[in-house]
Amino acid sequence: MTGPQHPRRPATLASLAAELGVSRTTVSNAYNRPDQLSAPLRERVLEAARRLGYPGPDPVARSLRTRRAGAVGLLLTEALSYAFRDPGATGFLEGLALACEKAGTGLLLIPVSPEHSDVDSVYQAGVDGFVVYSVSEDDPHFRAVLQRPVPTVVCDQPTGITGVDRVGVDDRAGTLALGRHLVELGHRRVGVLCMRLSSHRHDGRADVARQEGSSYAVQRERLAGLRAALAEAGVDWADVPVIERFEHSLDAGADGAATLLDSHPGITALVCTSDILALGALREARDRGLRVPEDLSVAGFDGVPEAERVGLTTVRQPFREKGLEAGRLLLERGDRHVPEHVTLPTELIVGATTRELRQSGEFFSGW
Amino acid sequence: MTGPQHPRRPATLASLAAELGVSRTTVSNAYNRPDQLSAPLRERVLEAARRLGYPGPDPVARSLRTRRAGAVGLLLTEALSYAFRDPGATGFLEGLALACEKAGTGLLLIPVSPEHSDVDSVYQAGVDGFVVYSVSEDDPHFRAVLQRPVPTVVCDQPTGITGVDRVGVDDRAGTLALGRHLVELGHRRVGVLCMRLSSHRHDGRADVARQEGSSYAVQRERLAGLRAALAEAGVDWADVPVIERFEHSLDAGADGAATLLDSHPGITALVCTSDILALGALREARDRGLRVPEDLSVAGFDGVPEAERVGLTTVRQPFREKGLEAGRLLLERGDRHVPEHVTLPTELIVGATTRELRQSGEFFSGW
DNA sequence: TTGAAAGCGCTAACAT
DNA sequence: ATGTTAGCGCTTTCAA
């Protein structure tokens, strides 16, 4: 096969029209409204195009004219490349891509380099709308997206943005169910490992004020749900150690669990606000000879495939459906007067990493 | 926080200029060439922009004028959504995204719906170049990409397109090493399970003519490498059963393995041209009570994480690096006179699914 | 430092 | 069924 032989000066619609001695409209119609001209004429136009190597109307010029880009932009929290490693994000992407495919719309991934932190990429994106996936309330790229005069759909967070559609899951209900599960099993001394609570790096203990002031609604909600469940059992949340990790990785999970287990060796259950962190915690527990669930119960959140494989107790959320729904919200809503908020359900998955507390409580009276 | 309050008629650069009583050039310069006007004037412009809700120059209009879209298009074989489930593809995407981030370039995923098989999406894409990931030689979308007057980089296949850069891996060397490994272990009766050889569905035996006529160079190469290794041991390739599966999934792998094991119960080793297929084959072997590697050796190709986890013997290829390299080829080459071809190495990973053939050969004299 | 003029390539009224 | 006329919103010589 032979590749492209692009002439110096690519043919344009106008040059084609001139060549053929017809008007530009006719050429345009040949591509966009085949019914507006006779079949023979159309064939003549297309033939000439082939001969001159005219690849059809320039997409950018057409977009300018029609005010349609035929693409939606996707803004992700982290560096773009991270998204392809995060199982939750890939699930979401799969759903969103599916929706785009159905609509014949392109999906433009907005580059968010950690290096040049300029917000230009958002202003440069030729798109008909944006999907924003789980970013901080104070994310500068997100602020830039809001400036753009195109519809926007937020997934997960931030919440409470007026005039913007949102799709999320019931995080609070998820950890509420998870917390009750642990309470039923007899756990009272619970430790928590959570994801970043602010866009500034902070690794370590997060007190209640920090939790409540987090710029990440998802984490706030998950902590609140757990808190509510423990409150039902009379556990004072202020006594529950919450360790925060900025990074979201197995290593961060292991490291965070180590910190928690060192400072609070008496905990009987460790709740992580993500499966990735929980999987890391599992590794750390194993590394220090703790048996799960005999010596320590561990739970996560998300229901990613890897968690399912190892039988992690977790809260499953429908990533793919979130993506589909976000796409639907952006692409299929003709009437977008009233912002729509969609909250999908979560489901407690009881795995093999949580177990009833054996009655050794008499050995410890407190922390 | 408050969302967007977009006026009916969004402000334009011209309207801003009029409002301020300056020329359009000045407003344009305020954004694009800050050094071309006084700081106070620039501030006045930006302030007015803020006040009027002007989000900065329209990206599409700018692209038309500058002839730069600030994005590269990505064309994938399968439906877009499939790519996020295929571990090889996500690895590649991660690398490519990384390269795009570094360059501040967007990555536009081209929708290739199985439903509307129109090639429009390719012509509609406002991009400065294309990356094509592993498509068939006769893929209509790929043909469309070649029409577009922008640089293109092909990953893996098709090969032999003149005037187009390409990055791939040494597939043939990979299966050659794998084949020799099996030969050394004493295997002579080998069965093969390969991915689709044409863009038309075909499930079943693929004879040599079909193999050699495949429109997928990667499969051709992998089969050729294995063939060469077996030839060294005097095995006639025409006797080696090659089963083809159109779908690329665990189920297809299991199903293909079943077909192969039913028709050729005497094989001692099963080579799959992808890990996904091999993992499916492993499942099938287990389901029918075959022990791997005691009763059957199984090998794959790709080196995806899941394969590593289960200790599959395979050929590892650097997906991420392929993506990075593709991005580099497209984005960092000022001089693109001579098409560049990059071939990355593969590496044989001997796992726990292949083993020396125990000497029970006397029971079988042939197939 | 600022402004005027000339398109980038195309589509969509509105004619004819 | 085909052509004429106006821009879409912007950047970029070039001149002031």
Short mmCIF file of N, CA and C in Angstrom, two decimals, chain B residues 77-131:
data_model
loop_
_atom_site.label_atom_id
_atom_site.label_comp_id
_atom_site.label_asym_id
_atom_site.label_seq_id
_atom_site.Cartn_x
_atom_site.Cartn_y
_atom_site.Cartn_z
N THR B 77 -8.18 -0.04 16.49
CA THR B 77 -8.84 -1.12 15.76
C THR B 77 -10.30 -1.22 16.09
N GLU B 78 -10.47 -1.56 17.31
CA GLU B 78 -11.78 -1.95 17.79
C GLU B 78 -12.55 -0.73 18.21
N ALA B 79 -13.74 -1.00 18.64
CA ALA B 79 -14.51 0.07 19.26
C ALA B 79 -13.65 0.69 20.35
N LEU B 80 -13.78 1.98 20.45
CA LEU B 80 -13.04 2.77 21.42
C LEU B 80 -13.12 2.16 22.81
N SER B 81 -14.31 1.76 23.17
CA SER B 81 -14.52 1.27 24.53
C SER B 81 -13.74 -0.01 24.80
N TYR B 82 -13.48 -0.77 23.76
CA TYR B 82 -12.71 -2.00 23.94
C TYR B 82 -11.30 -1.69 24.43
N ALA B 83 -10.76 -0.61 23.92
CA ALA B 83 -9.38 -0.27 24.24
C ALA B 83 -9.15 -0.14 25.74
N PHE B 84 -10.18 0.25 26.45
CA PHE B 84 -9.99 0.44 27.88
C PHE B 84 -10.10 -0.86 28.65
N ARG B 85 -10.43 -1.91 27.96
CA ARG B 85 -10.49 -3.21 28.62
C ARG B 85 -9.26 -4.05 28.26
N ASP B 86 -8.64 -3.72 27.16
CA ASP B 86 -7.47 -4.48 26.72
C ASP B 86 -6.22 -3.95 27.42
N PRO B 87 -5.57 -4.81 28.19
CA PRO B 87 -4.43 -4.34 28.96
C PRO B 87 -3.27 -3.85 28.08
N GLY B 88 -3.12 -4.44 26.92
CA GLY B 88 -2.08 -3.96 26.02
C GLY B 88 -2.39 -2.56 25.55
N ALA B 89 -3.60 -2.36 25.13
CA ALA B 89 -4.01 -1.05 24.62
C ALA B 89 -3.91 0.02 25.69
N THR B 90 -4.30 -0.31 26.92
CA THR B 90 -4.21 0.71 27.97
C THR B 90 -2.76 1.06 28.26
N GLY B 91 -1.89 0.08 28.19
CA GLY B 91 -0.47 0.37 28.37
C GLY B 91 0.03 1.32 27.30
N PHE B 92 -0.35 1.02 26.07
CA PHE B 92 0.03 1.89 24.96
C PHE B 92 -0.53 3.29 25.16
N LEU B 93 -1.79 3.36 25.51
CA LEU B 93 -2.43 4.65 25.74
C LEU B 93 -1.73 5.44 26.83
N GLU B 94 -1.33 4.75 27.85
CA GLU B 94 -0.64 5.44 28.94
C GLU B 94 0.62 6.12 28.42
N GLY B 95 1.38 5.38 27.64
CA GLY B 95 2.60 5.96 27.07
C GLY B 95 2.31 7.11 26.14
N LEU B 96 1.33 6.93 25.30
CA LEU B 96 0.99 7.98 24.35
C LEU B 96 0.47 9.23 25.07
N ALA B 97 -0.34 9.00 26.07
CA ALA B 97 -0.87 10.13 26.85
C ALA B 97 0.26 10.89 27.51
N LEU B 98 1.23 10.16 27.99
CA LEU B 98 2.38 10.77 28.63
C LEU B 98 3.11 11.69 27.65
N ALA B 99 3.30 11.20 26.44
CA ALA B 99 3.98 12.00 25.42
C ALA B 99 3.15 13.23 25.09
N CYS B 100 1.85 13.09 25.02
CA CYS B 100 0.99 14.22 24.71
C CYS B 100 1.03 15.26 25.82
N GLU B 101 1.00 14.77 27.03
CA GLU B 101 1.07 15.68 28.17
C GLU B 101 2.33 16.51 28.12
N LYS B 102 3.41 15.83 27.85
CA LYS B 102 4.68 16.52 27.83
C LYS B 102 4.68 17.62 26.77
N ALA B 103 3.97 17.35 25.69
CA ALA B 103 3.94 18.32 24.59
C ALA B 103 2.77 19.29 24.72
N GLY B 104 1.95 19.11 25.75
CA GLY B 104 0.79 19.99 25.90
C GLY B 104 -0.23 19.81 24.79
N THR B 105 -0.28 18.63 24.24
CA THR B 105 -1.17 18.35 23.12
C THR B 105 -2.34 17.50 23.59
N GLY B 106 -3.50 17.78 23.04
CA GLY B 106 -4.66 16.95 23.37
C GLY B 106 -4.61 15.64 22.62
N LEU B 107 -5.35 14.67 23.13
CA LEU B 107 -5.42 13.37 22.47
C LEU B 107 -6.87 13.08 22.15
N LEU B 108 -7.18 13.09 20.87
CA LEU B 108 -8.57 12.90 20.46
C LEU B 108 -8.84 11.47 20.05
N LEU B 109 -9.69 10.82 20.79
CA LEU B 109 -10.04 9.44 20.47
C LEU B 109 -11.11 9.46 19.40
N ILE B 110 -10.80 8.85 18.28
CA ILE B 110 -11.73 8.85 17.16
C ILE B 110 -12.78 7.76 17.37
N PRO B 111 -14.04 8.12 17.31
CA PRO B 111 -15.07 7.12 17.52
C PRO B 111 -15.21 6.22 16.30
N VAL B 112 -15.15 4.93 16.54
CA VAL B 112 -15.31 3.97 15.47
C VAL B 112 -16.43 3.04 15.88
N SER B 113 -17.61 3.50 15.64
CA SER B 113 -18.76 2.71 16.07
C SER B 113 -18.93 1.51 15.16
N PRO B 114 -19.25 0.38 15.75
CA PRO B 114 -19.53 -0.79 14.91
C PRO B 114 -20.84 -0.58 14.14
N GLU B 115 -21.70 0.24 14.72
CA GLU B 115 -22.98 0.50 14.05
C GLU B 115 -22.77 1.34 12.80
N HIS B 116 -22.76 2.66 12.97
CA HIS B 116 -22.53 3.46 11.77
C HIS B 116 -21.06 3.38 11.38
N SER B 117 -20.83 2.63 10.35
CA SER B 117 -19.46 2.36 9.94
C SER B 117 -18.92 3.47 9.03
N ASP B 118 -19.51 4.62 9.14
CA ASP B 118 -19.04 5.73 8.32
C ASP B 118 -17.66 6.16 8.76
N VAL B 119 -16.97 6.67 7.83
CA VAL B 119 -15.59 7.04 8.05
C VAL B 119 -15.50 8.55 8.35
N ASP B 120 -16.67 9.13 8.48
CA ASP B 120 -16.77 10.57 8.72
C ASP B 120 -15.95 11.05 9.89
N SER B 121 -16.00 10.27 10.97
CA SER B 121 -15.33 10.71 12.19
C SER B 121 -13.87 11.05 11.92
N VAL B 122 -13.27 10.35 10.99
CA VAL B 122 -11.87 10.62 10.66
C VAL B 122 -11.75 11.97 9.95
N TYR B 123 -12.68 12.23 9.06
CA TYR B 123 -12.62 13.49 8.31
C TYR B 123 -13.04 14.68 9.17
N GLN B 124 -13.75 14.38 10.23
CA GLN B 124 -14.25 15.44 11.11
C GLN B 124 -13.24 15.87 12.17
N ALA B 125 -12.23 15.05 12.34
CA ALA B 125 -11.32 15.28 13.46
C ALA B 125 -10.39 16.45 13.21
N GLY B 126 -10.45 17.44 14.07
CA GLY B 126 -9.55 18.57 13.98
C GLY B 126 -8.26 18.27 14.71
N VAL B 127 -7.32 17.70 13.97
CA VAL B 127 -6.07 17.26 14.60
C VAL B 127 -4.87 17.61 13.73
N ASP B 128 -3.71 17.61 14.37
CA ASP B 128 -2.47 17.91 13.65
C ASP B 128 -1.75 16.66 13.18
N GLY B 129 -2.30 15.54 13.52
CA GLY B 129 -1.66 14.29 13.13
C GLY B 129 -2.45 13.12 13.68
N PHE B 130 -2.10 11.93 13.23
CA PHE B 130 -2.81 10.74 13.70
C PHE B 130 -1.84 9.69 14.21
N VAL B 131 -2.28 9.00 15.23
CA VAL B 131 -1.63 7.77 15.63
C VAL B 131 -2.62 6.66 15.34
#
